[in-house]
XYZ file of C-alpha atoms in Angstrom:
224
model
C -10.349 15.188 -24.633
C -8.648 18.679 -23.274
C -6.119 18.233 -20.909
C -7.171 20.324 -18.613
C -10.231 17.623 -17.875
C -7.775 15.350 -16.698
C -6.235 17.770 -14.451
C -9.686 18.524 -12.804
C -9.585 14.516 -12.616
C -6.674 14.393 -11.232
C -7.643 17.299 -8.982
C -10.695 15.280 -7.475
C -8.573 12.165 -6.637
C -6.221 14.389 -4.494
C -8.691 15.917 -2.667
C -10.287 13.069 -1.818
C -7.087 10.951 -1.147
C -5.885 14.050 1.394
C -9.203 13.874 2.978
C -8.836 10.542 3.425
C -5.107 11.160 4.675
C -6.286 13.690 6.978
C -9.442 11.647 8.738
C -8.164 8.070 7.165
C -11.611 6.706 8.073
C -11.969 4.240 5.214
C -7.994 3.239 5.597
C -9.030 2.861 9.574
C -12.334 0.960 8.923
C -10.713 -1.913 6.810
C -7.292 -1.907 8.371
C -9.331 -2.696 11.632
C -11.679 -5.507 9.907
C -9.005 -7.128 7.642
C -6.892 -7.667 11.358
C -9.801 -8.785 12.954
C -11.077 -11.317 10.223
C -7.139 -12.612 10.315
C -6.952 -13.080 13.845
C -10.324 -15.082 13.917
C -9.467 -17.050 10.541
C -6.034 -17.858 12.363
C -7.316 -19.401 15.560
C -9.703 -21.598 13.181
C -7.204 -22.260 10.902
C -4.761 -23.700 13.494
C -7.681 -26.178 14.731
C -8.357 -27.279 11.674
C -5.173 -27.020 9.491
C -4.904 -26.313 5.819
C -3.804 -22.831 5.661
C -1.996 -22.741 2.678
C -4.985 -23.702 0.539
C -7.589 -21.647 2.366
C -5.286 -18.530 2.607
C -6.155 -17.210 -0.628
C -10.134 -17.295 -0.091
C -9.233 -15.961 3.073
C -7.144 -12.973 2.043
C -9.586 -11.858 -0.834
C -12.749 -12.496 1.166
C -11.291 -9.923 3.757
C -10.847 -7.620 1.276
C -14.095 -7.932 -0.591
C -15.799 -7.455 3.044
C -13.359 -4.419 4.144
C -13.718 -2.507 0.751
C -17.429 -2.254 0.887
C -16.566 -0.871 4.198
C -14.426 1.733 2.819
C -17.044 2.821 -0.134
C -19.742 3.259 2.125
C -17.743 5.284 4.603
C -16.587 7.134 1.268
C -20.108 8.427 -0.407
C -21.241 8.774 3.488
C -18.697 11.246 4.280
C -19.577 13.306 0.503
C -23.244 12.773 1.590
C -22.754 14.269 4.668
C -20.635 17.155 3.840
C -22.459 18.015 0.544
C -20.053 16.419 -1.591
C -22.428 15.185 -3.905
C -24.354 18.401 -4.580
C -20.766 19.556 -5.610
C -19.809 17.147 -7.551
C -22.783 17.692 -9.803
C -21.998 21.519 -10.269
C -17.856 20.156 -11.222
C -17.369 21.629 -14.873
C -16.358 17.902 -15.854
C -17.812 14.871 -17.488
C -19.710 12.869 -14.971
C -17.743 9.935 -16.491
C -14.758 11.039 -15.329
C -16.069 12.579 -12.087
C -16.854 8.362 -11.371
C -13.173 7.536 -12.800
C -11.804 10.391 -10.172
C -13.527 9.037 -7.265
C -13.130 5.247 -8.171
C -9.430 6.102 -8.453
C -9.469 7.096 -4.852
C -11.010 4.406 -3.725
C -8.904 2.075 -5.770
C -6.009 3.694 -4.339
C -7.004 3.556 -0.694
C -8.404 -0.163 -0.684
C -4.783 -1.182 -2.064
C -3.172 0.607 0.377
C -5.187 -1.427 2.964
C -4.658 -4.398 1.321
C -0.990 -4.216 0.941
C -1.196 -3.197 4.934
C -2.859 -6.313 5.125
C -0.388 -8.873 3.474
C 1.889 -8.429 6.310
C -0.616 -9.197 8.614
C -2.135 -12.187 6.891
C 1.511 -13.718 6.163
C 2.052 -13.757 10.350
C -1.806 -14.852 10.964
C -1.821 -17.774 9.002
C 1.907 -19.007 8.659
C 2.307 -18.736 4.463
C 4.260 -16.262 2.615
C 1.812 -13.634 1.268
C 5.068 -11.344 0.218
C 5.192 -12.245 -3.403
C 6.151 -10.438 -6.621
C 3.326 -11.983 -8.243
C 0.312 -10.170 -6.055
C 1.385 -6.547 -6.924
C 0.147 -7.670 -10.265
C -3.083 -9.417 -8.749
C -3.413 -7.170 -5.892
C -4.242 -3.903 -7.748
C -6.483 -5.772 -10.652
C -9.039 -7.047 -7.677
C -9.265 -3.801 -6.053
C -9.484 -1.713 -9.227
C -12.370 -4.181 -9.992
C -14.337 -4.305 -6.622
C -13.787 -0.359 -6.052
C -15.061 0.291 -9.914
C -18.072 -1.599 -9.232
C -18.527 -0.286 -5.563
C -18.414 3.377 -6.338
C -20.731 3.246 -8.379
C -23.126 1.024 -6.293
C -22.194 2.882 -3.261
C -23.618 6.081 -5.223
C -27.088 4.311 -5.860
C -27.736 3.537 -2.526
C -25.789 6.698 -0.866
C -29.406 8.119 0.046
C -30.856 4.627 1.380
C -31.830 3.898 4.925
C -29.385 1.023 5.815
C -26.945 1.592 2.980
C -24.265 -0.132 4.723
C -26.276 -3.527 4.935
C -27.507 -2.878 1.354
C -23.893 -1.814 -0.456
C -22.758 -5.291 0.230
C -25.546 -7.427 -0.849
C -25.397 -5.271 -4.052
C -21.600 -5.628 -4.454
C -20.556 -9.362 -3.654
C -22.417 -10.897 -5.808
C -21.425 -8.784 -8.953
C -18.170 -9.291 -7.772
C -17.977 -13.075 -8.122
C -16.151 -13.442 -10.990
C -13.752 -10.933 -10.214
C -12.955 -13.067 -6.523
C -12.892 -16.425 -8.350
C -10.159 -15.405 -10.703
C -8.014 -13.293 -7.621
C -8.315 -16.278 -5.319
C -7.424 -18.381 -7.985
C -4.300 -16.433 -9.285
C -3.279 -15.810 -5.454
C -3.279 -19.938 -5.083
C -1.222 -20.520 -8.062
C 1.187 -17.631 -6.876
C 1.463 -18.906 -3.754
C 1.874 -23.049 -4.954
C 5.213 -21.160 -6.407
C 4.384 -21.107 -9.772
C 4.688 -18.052 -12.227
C 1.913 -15.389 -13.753
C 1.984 -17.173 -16.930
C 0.772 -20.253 -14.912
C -2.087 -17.709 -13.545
C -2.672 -15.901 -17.051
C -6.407 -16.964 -17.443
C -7.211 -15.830 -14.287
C -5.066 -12.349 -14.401
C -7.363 -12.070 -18.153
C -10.863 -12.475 -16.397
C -10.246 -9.568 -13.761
C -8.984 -7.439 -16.527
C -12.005 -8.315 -18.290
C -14.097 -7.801 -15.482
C -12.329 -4.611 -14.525
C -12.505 -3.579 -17.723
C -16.522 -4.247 -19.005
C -17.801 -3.273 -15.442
C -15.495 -0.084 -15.215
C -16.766 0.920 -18.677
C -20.656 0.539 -17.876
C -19.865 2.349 -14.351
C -18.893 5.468 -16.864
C -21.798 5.362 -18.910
C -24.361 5.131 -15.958
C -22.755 7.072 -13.246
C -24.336 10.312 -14.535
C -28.065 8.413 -14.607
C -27.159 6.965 -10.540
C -26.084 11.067 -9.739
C -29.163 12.331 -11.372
C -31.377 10.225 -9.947
């Protein structure tokens, strides 16, 4: 492949990551849920105890819930400023057109979920702040924003798209979630990411398979 594709690539994921600089309205949107869901899981928490093991579920249920917030604010805002239509007439594979703008998602739900670490560390009293999640951090949002830009492009034109972008995503998603919470426990219990390698192989699998049939159907979804 030319090089200058991947510099068109490359291109599209910094005009859509200064957009999102500029308005931050995906950044904003699950900053402001991921806080909220901590405070509330905090408060219940502290009734009830046990927030060391619940943390991870916790954590990556926040993020599963804020990053279909970000996608659908994403294709909304293309929708609505006739992104889409332009994104059809880009001189590029529509293959890599997906990889560009699941890139920029990627990019901007790990952003909010590193934001969020912080937070979640001071919510529920457990050390979040560990060299092992920059390694399981980016692998579960590659993985949910692969499979959400793509989904968030099928139902872009649908009446109620954020209720439906959710119900589409999760449950692809559960295999991905299983093996995050489950690496983010065993990171957390102390222990090293060779003690979580199973788990760090089925989100790269995951990330992986689904990222490589998002490619091959993303021009079908934009056609359609």
């Amino acid at each position: 492949m030319r090089m200058s594709a991947w510099r068109k690539a490359w291109a599209l994921v910094c005009k859509d990551l200064t957009l999102e600089w500029r308005t931050r309205e995906s950044f904003a949107a699950m900053l402001l849920f991921g806080v909220m869901a901590g405070i509330i899981l905090s408060l219940a928490m502290g009734r009830a105890g046990g927030a060391r093991e619940v943390a991870p579920g916790a954590l990556w249920v926040t993020l599963a819930f804020a990053g279909t917030l970000g996608l659908s604010c994403s294709m909304a805002r293309e929708q609505e400023d006739g992104g889409l239509e332009g994104l059809m007439l880009v001189p590029l594979n529509a293959g890599l057109v997906y990889a560009a703008k699941a890139a920029a998602n990627a990019l901007t739900m790990l952003g909010a979920g590193v934001a969020l670490l912080p937070c979640f560390s001071l919510f529920l009293g457990v050390n979040l702040l560990r060299p092992g999640l920059l390694l399981i951090l980016p692998l579960g949002t590659a993985g949910l924003a692969g499979v959400g830009t793509l989904l968030s492009a099928m139902v872009v034109h649908a009446r109620g798209r954020e209720a439906l972008l959710p119900v589409l995503l999760l449950p692809v998603a559960v295999p991905l979630v299983i093996g995050a919470v489950m690496a983010t426990g065993g990171v957390i219990e102390g222990g090293g990411l060779s003690t979580v390698a199973a788990w760090l192989r089925l989100m790269a699998a995951f990330d992986l398979t689904l990222g490589a049939v998002a490619y091959l159907l993303f021009a079908y979804v934009m056609e359609g």
